[in-house]
mmCIF file of C-alpha atoms in Angstrom:
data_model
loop_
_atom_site.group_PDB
_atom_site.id
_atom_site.type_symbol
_atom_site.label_atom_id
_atom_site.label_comp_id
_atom_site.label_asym_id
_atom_site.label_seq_id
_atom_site.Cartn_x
_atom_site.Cartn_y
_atom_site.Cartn_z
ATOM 1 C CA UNK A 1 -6.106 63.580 34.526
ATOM 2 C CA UNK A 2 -2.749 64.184 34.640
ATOM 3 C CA UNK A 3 -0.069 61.761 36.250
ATOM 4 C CA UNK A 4 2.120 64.239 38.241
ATOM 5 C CA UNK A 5 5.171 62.129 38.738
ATOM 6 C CA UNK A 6 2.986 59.219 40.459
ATOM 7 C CA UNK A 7 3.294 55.673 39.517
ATOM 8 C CA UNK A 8 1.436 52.803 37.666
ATOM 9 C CA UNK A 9 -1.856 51.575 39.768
ATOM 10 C CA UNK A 10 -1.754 48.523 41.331
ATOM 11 C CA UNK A 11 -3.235 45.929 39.695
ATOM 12 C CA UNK A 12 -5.351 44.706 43.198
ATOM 13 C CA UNK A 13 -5.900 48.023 45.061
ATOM 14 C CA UNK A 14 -6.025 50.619 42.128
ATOM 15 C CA UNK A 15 -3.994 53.007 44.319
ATOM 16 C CA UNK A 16 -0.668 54.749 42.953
ATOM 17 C CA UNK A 17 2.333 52.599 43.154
ATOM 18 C CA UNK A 18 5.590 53.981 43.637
ATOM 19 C CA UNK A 19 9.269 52.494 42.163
ATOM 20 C CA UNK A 20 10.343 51.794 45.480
ATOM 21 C CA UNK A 21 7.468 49.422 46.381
ATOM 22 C CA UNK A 22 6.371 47.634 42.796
ATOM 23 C CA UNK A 23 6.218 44.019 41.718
ATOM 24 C CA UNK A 24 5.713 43.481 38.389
ATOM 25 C CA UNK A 25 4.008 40.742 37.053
ATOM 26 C CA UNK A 26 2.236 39.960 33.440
ATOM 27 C CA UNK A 27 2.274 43.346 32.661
ATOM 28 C CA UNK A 28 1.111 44.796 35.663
ATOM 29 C CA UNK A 29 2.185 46.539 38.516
ATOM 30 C CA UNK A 30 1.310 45.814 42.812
ATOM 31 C CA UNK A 31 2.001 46.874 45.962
ATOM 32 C CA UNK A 32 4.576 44.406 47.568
ATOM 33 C CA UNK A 33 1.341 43.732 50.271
ATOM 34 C CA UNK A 34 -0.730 43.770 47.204
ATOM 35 C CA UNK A 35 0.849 41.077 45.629
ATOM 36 C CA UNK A 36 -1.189 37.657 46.939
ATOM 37 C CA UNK A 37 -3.174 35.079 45.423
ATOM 38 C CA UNK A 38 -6.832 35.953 44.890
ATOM 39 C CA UNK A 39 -7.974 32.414 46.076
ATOM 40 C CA UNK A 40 -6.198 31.799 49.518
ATOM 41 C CA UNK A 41 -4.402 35.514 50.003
ATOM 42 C CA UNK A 42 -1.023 33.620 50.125
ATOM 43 C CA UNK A 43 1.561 36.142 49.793
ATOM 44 C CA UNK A 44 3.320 35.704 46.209
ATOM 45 C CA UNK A 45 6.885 36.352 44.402
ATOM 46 C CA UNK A 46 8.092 35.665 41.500
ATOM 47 C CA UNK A 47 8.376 31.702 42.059
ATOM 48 C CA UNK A 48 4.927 31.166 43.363
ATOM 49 C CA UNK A 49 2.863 33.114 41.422
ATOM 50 C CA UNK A 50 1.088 32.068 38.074
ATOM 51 C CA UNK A 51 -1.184 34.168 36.493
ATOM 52 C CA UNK A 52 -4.342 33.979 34.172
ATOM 53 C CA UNK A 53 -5.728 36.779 32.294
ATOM 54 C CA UNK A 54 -5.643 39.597 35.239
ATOM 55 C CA UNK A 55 -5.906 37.612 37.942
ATOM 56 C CA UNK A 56 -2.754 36.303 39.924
ATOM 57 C CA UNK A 57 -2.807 32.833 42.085
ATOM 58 C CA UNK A 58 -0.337 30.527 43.753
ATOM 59 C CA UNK A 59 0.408 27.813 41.955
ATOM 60 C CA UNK A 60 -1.680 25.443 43.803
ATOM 61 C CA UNK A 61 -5.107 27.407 43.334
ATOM 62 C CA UNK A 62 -3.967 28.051 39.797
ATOM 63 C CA UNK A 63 -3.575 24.059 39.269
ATOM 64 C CA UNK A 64 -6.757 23.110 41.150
ATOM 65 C CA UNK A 65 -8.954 26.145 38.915
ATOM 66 C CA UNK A 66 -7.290 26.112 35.911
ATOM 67 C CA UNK A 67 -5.319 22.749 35.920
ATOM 68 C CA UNK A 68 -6.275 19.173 33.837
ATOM 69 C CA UNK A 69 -8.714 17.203 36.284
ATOM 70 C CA UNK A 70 -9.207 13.480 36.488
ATOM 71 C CA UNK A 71 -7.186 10.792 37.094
ATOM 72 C CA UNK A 72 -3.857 10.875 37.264
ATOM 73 C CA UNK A 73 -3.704 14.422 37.857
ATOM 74 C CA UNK A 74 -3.520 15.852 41.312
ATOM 75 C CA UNK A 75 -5.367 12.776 42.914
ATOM 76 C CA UNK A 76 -3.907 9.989 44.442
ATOM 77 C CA UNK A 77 -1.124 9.304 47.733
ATOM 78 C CA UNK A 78 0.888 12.027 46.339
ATOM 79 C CA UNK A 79 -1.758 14.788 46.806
ATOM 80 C CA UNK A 80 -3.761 13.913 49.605
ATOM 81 C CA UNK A 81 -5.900 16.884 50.399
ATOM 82 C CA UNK A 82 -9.356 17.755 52.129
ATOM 83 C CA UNK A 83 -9.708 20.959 50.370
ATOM 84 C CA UNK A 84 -13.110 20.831 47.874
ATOM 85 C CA UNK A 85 -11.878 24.325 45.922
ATOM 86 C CA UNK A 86 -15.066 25.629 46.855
ATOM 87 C CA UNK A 87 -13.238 28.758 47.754
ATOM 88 C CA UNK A 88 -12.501 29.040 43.732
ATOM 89 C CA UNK A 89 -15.857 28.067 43.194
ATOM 90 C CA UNK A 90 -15.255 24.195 42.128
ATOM 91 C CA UNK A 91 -17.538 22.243 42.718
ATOM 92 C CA UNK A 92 -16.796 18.296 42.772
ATOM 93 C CA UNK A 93 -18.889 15.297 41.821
ATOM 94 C CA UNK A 94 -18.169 12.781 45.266
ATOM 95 C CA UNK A 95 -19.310 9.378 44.352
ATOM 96 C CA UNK A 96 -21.907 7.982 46.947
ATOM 97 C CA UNK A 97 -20.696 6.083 50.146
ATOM 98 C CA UNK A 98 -21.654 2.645 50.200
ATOM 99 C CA UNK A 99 -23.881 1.731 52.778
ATOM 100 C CA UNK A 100 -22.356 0.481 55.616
ATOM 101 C CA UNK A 101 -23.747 -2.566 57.845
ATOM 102 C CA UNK A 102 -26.234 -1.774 60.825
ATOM 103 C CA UNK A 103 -23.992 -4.183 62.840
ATOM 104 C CA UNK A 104 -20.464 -4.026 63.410
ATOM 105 C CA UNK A 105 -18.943 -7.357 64.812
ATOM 106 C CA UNK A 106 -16.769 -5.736 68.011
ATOM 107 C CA UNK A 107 -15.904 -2.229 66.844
ATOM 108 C CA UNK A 108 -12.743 -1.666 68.404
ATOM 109 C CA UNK A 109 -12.235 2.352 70.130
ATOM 110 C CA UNK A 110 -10.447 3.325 66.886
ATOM 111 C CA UNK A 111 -12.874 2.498 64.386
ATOM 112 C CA UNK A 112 -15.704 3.707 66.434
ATOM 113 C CA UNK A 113 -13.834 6.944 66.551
ATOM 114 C CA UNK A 114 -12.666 7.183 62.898
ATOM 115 C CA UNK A 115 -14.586 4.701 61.132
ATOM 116 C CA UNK A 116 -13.459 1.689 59.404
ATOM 117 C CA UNK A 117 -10.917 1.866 56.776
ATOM 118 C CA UNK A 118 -10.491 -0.557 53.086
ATOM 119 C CA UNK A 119 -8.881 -3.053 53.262
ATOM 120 C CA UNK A 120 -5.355 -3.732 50.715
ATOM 121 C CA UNK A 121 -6.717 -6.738 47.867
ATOM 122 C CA UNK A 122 -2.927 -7.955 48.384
ATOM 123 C CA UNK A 123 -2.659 -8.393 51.909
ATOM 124 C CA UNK A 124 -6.091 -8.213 53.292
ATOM 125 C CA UNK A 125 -5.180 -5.269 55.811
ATOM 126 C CA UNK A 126 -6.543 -1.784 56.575
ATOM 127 C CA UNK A 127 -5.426 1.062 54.344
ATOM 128 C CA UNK A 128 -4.978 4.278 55.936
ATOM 129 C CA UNK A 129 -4.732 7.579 53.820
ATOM 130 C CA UNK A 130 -1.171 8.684 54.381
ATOM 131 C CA UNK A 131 -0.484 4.833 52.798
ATOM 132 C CA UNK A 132 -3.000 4.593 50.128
ATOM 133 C CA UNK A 133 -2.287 4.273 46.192
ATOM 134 C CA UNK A 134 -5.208 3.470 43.972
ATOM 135 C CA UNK A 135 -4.687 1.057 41.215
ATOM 136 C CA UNK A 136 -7.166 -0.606 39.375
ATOM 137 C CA UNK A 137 -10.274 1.918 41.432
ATOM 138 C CA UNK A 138 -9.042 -0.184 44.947
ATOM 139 C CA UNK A 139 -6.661 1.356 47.808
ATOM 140 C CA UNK A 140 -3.223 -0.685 48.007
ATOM 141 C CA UNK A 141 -0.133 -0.276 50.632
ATOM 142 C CA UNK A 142 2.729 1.143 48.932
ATOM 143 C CA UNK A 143 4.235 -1.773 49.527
ATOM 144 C CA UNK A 144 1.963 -4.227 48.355
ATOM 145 C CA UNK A 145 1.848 -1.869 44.835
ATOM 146 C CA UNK A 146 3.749 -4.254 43.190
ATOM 147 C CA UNK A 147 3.909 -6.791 40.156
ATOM 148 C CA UNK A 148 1.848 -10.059 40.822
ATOM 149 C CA UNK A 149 3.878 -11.696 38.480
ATOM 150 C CA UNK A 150 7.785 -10.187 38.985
ATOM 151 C CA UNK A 151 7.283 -8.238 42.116
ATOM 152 C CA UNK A 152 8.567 -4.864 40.815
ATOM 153 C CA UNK A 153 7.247 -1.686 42.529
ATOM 154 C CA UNK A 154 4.513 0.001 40.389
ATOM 155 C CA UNK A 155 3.968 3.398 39.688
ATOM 156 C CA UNK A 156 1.085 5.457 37.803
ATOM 157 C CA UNK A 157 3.200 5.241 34.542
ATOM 158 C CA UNK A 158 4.080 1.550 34.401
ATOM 159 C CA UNK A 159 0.932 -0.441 36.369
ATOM 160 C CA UNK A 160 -1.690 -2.301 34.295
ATOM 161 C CA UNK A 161 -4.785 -4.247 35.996
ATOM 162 C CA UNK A 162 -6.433 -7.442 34.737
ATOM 163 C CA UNK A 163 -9.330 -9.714 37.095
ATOM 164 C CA UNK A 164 -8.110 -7.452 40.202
ATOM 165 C CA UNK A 165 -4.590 -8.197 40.077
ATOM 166 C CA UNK A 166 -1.735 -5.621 39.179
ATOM 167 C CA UNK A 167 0.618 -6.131 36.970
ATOM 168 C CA UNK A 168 4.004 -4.018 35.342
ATOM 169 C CA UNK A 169 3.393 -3.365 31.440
ATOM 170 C CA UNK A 170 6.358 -6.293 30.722
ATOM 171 C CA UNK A 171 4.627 -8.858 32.351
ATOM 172 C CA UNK A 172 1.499 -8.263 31.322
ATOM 173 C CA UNK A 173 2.601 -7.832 27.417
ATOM 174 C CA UNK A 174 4.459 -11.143 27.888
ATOM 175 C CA UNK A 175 1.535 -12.748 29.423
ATOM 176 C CA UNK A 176 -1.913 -11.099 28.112
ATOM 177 C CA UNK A 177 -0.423 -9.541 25.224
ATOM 178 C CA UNK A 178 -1.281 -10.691 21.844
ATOM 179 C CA UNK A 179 1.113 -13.634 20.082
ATOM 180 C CA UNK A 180 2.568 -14.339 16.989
ATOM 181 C CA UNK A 181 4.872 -12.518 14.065
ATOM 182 C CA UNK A 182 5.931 -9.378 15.197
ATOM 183 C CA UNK A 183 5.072 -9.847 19.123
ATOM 184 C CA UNK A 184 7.484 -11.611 20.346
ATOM 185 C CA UNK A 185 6.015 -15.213 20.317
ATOM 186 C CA UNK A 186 6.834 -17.642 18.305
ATOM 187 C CA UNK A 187 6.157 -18.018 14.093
ATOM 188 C CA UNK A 188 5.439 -21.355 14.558
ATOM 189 C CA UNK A 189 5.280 -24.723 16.908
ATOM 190 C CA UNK A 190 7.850 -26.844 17.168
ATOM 191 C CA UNK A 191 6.791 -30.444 17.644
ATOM 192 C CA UNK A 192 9.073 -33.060 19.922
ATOM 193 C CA UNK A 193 10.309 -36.418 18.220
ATOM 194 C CA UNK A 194 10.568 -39.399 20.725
#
């Protein structure tokens, strides 16, 4: 059939879309109220949107269907989320809860309203989520993420675990690191005369 003076058809409706109204994106055309991601129906533009094959998404349902998973990316204080993806049909592994004890000594109101949180291997306090960075599979304080040796502040990129402690990749080169030619250490020993 013919295409009397009509448009392209949008790429999410299949109806006729007109110059005046058309987004373009990967090679096809939409509606301006066409134009949202197929996951969440967040309205898109040309910053937002990533697309796969024919189907457009925001860049956050992109990343969580099509994205790397595991450790390190998208998991961690940075992206602290409830949302399972079962909307993009994901479907996540959750490791069992441990078992908690049949009696609490003296729940306070707080915990028997929200339940009890893990405790920080540093400094022995609670851990909530909006503070919480995993490093070596516990929950730290963003404060207490730091060097047991130096001190410095730890990130993802530079934090090394040994025996439950953390530890910046310096300090634990200089200290667990193999010896000898080539390593830093010394070639030989050097013995003291009296």
């Amino acid at each position: 059939m013919p295409n009397w003076g009509g448009g392209a058809k949008c790429g999410a409706c299949e109806k006729t879309v007109y110059h005046a109204e058309e987004i373009q994106c990967n090679g096809r055309s939409f509606h301006k109220t066409c134009f949202h991601c197929m996951a969440c129906r967040k309205a898109l533009d040309s910053t937002t949107v990533a697309a796969h094959e024919s189907e457009i998404y925001c860049k956050v349902c992109y990343g969580r269907k099509y994205g790397p998973k595991g450790i390190g990316y998208g998991q961690g204080a940075g992206c602290l989320s409830t949302d399972t993806g079962e909307h993009l049909g994901l479907q996540f592994q959750q490791s069992p809860k441990p078992a908690r004890s049949a009696t609490a000594s003296n729940p306070s109101k707080f915990t028997a309203k929200f339940g009890e949180s893990e405790k920080c291997p540093r400094c022995g306090k609670s851990v909530y989520a909006a503070e919480k960075v995993m490093g070596g599979g516990k929950p730290w304080h963003k404060t207490c993420f730091r060097c047991a040796i130096c001190g410095k502040s730890l990130e993802s990129t530079n934090v090394t675990d040994k025996d439950g402690e953390l530890y910046c990749k310096v300090c634990y080169a200089k200290n667990f690191g193999p010896t000898g030619i080539g390593f830093g250490g010394l070639t030989h020993q050097v013995e003291k005369k009296e």
